[in-house]
Short mmCIF file of C-alpha atoms in Angstrom, two decimals:
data_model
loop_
_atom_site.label_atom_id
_atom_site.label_comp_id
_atom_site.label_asym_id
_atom_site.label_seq_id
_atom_site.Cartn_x
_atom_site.Cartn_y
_atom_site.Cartn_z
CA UNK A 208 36.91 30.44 2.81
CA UNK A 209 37.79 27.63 0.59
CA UNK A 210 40.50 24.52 1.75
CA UNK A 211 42.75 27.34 3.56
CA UNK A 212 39.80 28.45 5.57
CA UNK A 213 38.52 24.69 6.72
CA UNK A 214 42.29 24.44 7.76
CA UNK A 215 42.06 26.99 10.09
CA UNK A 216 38.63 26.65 11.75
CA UNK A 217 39.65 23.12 12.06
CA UNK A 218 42.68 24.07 13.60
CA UNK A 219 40.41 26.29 16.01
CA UNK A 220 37.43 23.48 16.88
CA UNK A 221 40.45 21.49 18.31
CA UNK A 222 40.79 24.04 21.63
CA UNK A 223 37.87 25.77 21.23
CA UNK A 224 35.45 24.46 24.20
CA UNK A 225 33.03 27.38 24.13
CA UNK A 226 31.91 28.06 20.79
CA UNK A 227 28.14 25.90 20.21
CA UNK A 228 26.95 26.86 17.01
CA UNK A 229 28.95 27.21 13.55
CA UNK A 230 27.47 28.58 10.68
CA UNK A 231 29.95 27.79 7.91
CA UNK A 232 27.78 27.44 5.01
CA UNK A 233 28.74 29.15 1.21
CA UNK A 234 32.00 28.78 1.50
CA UNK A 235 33.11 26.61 -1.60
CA UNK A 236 34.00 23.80 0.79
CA UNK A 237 34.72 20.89 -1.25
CA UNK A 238 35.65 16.79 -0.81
CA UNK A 239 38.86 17.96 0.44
CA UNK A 240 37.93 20.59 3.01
CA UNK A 241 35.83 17.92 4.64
CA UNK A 242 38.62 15.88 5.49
CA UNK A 243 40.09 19.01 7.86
CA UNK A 244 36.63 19.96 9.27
CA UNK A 245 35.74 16.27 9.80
CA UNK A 246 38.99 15.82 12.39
CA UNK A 247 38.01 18.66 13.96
CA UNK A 248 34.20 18.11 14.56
CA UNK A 249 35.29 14.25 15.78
CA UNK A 250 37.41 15.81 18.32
CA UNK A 251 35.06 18.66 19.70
CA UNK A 252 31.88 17.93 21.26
CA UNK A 253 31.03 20.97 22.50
CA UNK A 254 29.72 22.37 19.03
CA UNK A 255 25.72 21.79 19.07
CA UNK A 256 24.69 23.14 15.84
CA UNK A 257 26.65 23.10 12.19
CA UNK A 258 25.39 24.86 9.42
CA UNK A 259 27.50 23.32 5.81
CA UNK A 260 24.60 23.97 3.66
CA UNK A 261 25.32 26.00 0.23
CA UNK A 262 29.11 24.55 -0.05
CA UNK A 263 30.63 22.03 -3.08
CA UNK A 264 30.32 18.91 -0.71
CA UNK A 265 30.10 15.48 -3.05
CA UNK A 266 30.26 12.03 -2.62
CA UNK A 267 33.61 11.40 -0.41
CA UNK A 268 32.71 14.16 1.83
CA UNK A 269 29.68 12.21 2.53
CA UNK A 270 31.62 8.94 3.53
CA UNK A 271 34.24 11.44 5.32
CA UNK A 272 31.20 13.24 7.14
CA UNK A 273 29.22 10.17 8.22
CA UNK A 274 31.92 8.71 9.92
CA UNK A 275 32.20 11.77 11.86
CA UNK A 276 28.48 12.14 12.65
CA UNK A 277 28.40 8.64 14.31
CA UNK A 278 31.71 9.63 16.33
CA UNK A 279 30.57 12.74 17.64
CA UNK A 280 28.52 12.77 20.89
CA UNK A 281 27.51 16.48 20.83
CA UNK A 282 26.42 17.96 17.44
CA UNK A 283 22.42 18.06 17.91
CA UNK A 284 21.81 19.69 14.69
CA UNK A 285 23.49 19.78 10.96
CA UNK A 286 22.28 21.12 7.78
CA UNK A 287 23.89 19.80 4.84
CA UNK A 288 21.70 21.17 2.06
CA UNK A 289 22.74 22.67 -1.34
CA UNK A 290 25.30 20.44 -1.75
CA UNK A 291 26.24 17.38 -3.83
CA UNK A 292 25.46 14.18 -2.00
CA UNK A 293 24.11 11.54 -4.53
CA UNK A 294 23.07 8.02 -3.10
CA UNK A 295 26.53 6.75 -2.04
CA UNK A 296 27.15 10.07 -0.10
CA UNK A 297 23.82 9.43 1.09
CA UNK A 298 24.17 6.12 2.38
CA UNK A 299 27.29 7.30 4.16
CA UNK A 300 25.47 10.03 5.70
CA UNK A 301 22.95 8.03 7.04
CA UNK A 302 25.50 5.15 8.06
CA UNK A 303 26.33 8.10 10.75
CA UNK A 304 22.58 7.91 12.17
CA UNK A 305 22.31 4.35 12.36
CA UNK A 306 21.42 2.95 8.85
CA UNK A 307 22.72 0.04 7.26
CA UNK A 308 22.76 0.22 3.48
CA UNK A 309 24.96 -1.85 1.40
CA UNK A 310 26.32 1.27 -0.73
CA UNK A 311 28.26 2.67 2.33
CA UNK A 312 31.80 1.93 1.97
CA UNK A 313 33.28 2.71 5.42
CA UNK A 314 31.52 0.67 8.18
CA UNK A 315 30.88 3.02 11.10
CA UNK A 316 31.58 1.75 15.18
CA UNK A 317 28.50 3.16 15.74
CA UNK A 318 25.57 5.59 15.57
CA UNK A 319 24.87 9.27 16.70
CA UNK A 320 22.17 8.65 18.70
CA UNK A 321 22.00 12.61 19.92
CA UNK A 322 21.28 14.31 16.26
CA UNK A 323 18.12 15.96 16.17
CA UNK A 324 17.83 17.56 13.43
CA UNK A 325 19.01 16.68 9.97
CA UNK A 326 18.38 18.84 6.51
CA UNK A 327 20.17 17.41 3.63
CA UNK A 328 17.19 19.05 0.87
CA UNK A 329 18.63 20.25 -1.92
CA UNK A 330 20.79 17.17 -2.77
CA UNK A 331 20.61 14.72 -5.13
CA UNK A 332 19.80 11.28 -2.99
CA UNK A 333 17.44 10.22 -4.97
CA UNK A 334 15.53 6.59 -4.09
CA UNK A 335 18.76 4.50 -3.19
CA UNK A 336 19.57 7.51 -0.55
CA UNK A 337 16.28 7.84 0.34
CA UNK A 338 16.51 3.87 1.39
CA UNK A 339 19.21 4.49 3.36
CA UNK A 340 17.37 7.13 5.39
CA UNK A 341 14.65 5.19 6.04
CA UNK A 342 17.07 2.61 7.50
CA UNK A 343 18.89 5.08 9.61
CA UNK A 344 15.49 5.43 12.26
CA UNK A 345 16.03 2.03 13.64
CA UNK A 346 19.51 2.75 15.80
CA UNK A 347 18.50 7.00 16.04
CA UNK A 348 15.43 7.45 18.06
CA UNK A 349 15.46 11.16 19.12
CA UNK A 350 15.28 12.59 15.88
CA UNK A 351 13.04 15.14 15.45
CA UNK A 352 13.68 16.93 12.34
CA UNK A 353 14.12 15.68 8.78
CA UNK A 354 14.32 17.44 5.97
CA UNK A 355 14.76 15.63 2.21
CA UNK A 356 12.59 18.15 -0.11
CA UNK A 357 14.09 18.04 -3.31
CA UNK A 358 15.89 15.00 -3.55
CA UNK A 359 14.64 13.37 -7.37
CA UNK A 360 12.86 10.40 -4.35
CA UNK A 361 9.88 8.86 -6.69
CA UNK A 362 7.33 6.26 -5.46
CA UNK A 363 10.04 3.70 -4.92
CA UNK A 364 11.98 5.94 -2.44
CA UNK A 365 8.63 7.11 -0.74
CA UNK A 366 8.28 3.50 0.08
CA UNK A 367 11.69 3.26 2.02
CA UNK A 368 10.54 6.49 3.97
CA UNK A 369 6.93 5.44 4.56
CA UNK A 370 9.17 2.23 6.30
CA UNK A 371 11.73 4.21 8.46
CA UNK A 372 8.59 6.01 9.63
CA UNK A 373 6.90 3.20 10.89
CA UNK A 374 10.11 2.77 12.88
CA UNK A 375 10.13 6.54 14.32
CA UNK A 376 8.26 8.11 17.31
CA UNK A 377 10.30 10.66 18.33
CA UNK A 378 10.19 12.45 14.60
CA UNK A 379 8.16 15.88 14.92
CA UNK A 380 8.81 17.03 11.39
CA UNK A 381 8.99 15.55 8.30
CA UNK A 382 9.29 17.53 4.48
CA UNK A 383 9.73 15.36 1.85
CA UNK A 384 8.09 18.32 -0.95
CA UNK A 385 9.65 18.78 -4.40
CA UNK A 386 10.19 15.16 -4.94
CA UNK A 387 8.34 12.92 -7.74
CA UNK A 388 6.52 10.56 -5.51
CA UNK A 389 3.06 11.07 -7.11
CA UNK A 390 -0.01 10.32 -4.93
CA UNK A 391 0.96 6.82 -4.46
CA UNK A 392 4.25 7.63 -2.86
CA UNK A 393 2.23 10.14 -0.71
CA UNK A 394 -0.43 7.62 0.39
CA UNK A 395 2.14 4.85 1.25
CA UNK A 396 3.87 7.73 3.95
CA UNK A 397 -0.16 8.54 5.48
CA UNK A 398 -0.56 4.74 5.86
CA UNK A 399 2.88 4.65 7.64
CA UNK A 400 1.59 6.96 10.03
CA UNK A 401 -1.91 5.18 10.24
CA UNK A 402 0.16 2.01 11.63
CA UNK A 403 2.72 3.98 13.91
CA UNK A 404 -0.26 5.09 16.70
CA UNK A 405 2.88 6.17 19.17
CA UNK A 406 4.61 8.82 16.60
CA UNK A 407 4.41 12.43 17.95
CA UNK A 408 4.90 13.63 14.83
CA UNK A 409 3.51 17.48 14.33
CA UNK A 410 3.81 18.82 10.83
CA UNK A 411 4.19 16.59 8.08
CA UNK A 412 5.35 18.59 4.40
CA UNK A 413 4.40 16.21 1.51
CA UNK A 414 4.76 17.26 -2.51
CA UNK A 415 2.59 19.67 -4.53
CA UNK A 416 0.57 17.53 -6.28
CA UNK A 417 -2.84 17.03 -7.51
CA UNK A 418 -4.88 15.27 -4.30
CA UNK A 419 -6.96 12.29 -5.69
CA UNK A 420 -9.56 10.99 -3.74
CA UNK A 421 -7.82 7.98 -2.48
CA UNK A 422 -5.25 10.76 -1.09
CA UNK A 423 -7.84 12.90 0.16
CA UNK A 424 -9.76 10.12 1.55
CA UNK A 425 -6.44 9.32 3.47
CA UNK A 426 -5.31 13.25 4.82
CA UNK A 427 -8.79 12.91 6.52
CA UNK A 428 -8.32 9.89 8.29
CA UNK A 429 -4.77 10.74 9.47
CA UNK A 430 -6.19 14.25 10.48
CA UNK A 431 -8.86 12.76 12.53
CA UNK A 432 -6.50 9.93 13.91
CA UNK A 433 -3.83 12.60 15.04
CA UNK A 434 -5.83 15.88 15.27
CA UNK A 435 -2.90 18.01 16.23
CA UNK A 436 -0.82 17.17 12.73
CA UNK A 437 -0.45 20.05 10.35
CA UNK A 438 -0.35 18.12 6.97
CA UNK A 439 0.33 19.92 4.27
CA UNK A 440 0.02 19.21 0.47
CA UNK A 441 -0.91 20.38 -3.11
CA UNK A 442 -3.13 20.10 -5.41
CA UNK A 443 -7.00 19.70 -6.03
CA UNK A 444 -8.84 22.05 -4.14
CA UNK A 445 -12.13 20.82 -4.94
CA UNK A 446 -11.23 16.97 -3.33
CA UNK A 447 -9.96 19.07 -0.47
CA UNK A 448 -12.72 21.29 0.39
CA UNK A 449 -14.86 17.95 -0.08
CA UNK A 450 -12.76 16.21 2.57
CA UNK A 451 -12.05 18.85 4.79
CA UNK A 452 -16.02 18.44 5.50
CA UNK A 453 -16.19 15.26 6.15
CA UNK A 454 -13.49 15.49 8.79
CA UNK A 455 -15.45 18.45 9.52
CA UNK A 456 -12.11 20.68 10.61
CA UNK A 457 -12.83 24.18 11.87
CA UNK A 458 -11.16 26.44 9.37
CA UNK A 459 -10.50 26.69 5.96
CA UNK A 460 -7.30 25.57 4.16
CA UNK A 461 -4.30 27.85 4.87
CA UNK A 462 -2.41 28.67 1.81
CA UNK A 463 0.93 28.40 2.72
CA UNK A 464 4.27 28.76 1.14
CA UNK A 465 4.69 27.24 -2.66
CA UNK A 466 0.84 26.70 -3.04
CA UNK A 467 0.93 24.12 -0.37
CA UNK A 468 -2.45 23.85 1.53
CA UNK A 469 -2.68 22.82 5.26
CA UNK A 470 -5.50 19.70 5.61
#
């Protein structure tokens, strides 16, 4: 649909009062698009669920987007993945939910407090927009949703999540795969969840990698502390099948998706 085509859904969002979900996404929307959709989504609160994933979205369409998250009081879902956003996009973004990172540019008047559901995978945040994320749980506390797979976030960004965490109880689902965090970056998220005994978190997606026994020492104990958590990761099946007996769980690993293994 291309600049022409954001012009004239835009132009339709601003009377529409019926239509709830959107799916707008491989279209080739770009920086400039965003402006016309962003007016539009501002103004209408009756659309519930946007679907922008798979468009040409960079930077300013991040700052031009996260304004208009925090304005709007009924979008409940967005995907934004397949895109462009690199850590000032990112910060902007999660300026919208409540963060406050000193690489956003326009200051916000306040927070969406209604999103629940938020998948920006497939981006480039990397660890300065994964710090801005884990900001962004302090003001939002009904997400319960997130998905950042795929987002170059090493150790250093798995720290900033591991600390929004500790911050979140409403957050259900969490899949941070196909980043570089290496077992230390996954152990510093399990101990987030150790020390946050009110989360109601319910499946948590962490990388493919190799499971050490400090890491498989840790899935157990965050099994057996929340017993109804399907965590899933990579890696060793040996340290695994040696920990799954300790914790003495009633069936065998599940090989799911991308050689992930449920715990």
């Amino acid at each position: 649909l291309g600049i022409e085509g954001a012009k004239a859904f835009s132009a339709m969002l601003l009377e529409n009062t019926t239509v709830v979900s959107l799916q707008l996404s491989g279209n080739e929307f770009d920086d400039h698009a965003a402006k016309y959709l962003a007016d539009a989504i501002t103004a209408n609160s009756k659309v519930e669920i946007l679907d922008l994933s798979y468009n040409m979205f960079g930077d300013k369409a991040g700052e031009i987007l996260g304004t208009t998250i925090a304005e709007n009081t009924g979008l409940k879902e967005l995907k934004i993945s397949w895109n462009h956003f690199h850590s000032q996009g990112a910060a902007a973004l999660a300026k919208g939910l409540g963060g406050d990172f000193q690489l956003c540019i326009y200051v916000t008047p306040r927070a969406n407090i209604f999103l629940k559901v938020l998948d920006v995978s497939f981006n480039g945040f990397g660890n300065n927009g994964a710090a801005a994320l884990g900001e962004a749980p302090k003001a939002n506390n009904v997400l319960e949703e997130l998905n950042i797979s795929n987002n170059r976030i090493s150790v250093e960004g798995a720290l900033c999540i591991a600390a929004g965490l500790k911050e979140k109880k409403a957050l259900k689902r969490l899949n941070i795969t196909r980043n570089p965090m290496q077992s230390e970056g996954c152990c510093r998220v399990l101990k987030a969840l150790q020390a946050n005994s009110g989360t109601g978190i319910e499946i948590l997606d962490l990388p493919d990698i190799p499971v050490n026994k400090e890491l498989a020492e840790l899935c157990d104990a965050v099994k057996i502390l929340f017993p109804n958590l399907l965590l899933r990761c990579g890696g060793n099946m040996k340290l695994q099948r040696k920990s799954q007996s300790k914790a003495e769980l009633p069936t065998q690993p599940e090989l799911v998706g991308n050689s992930q293994n449920a715990v």
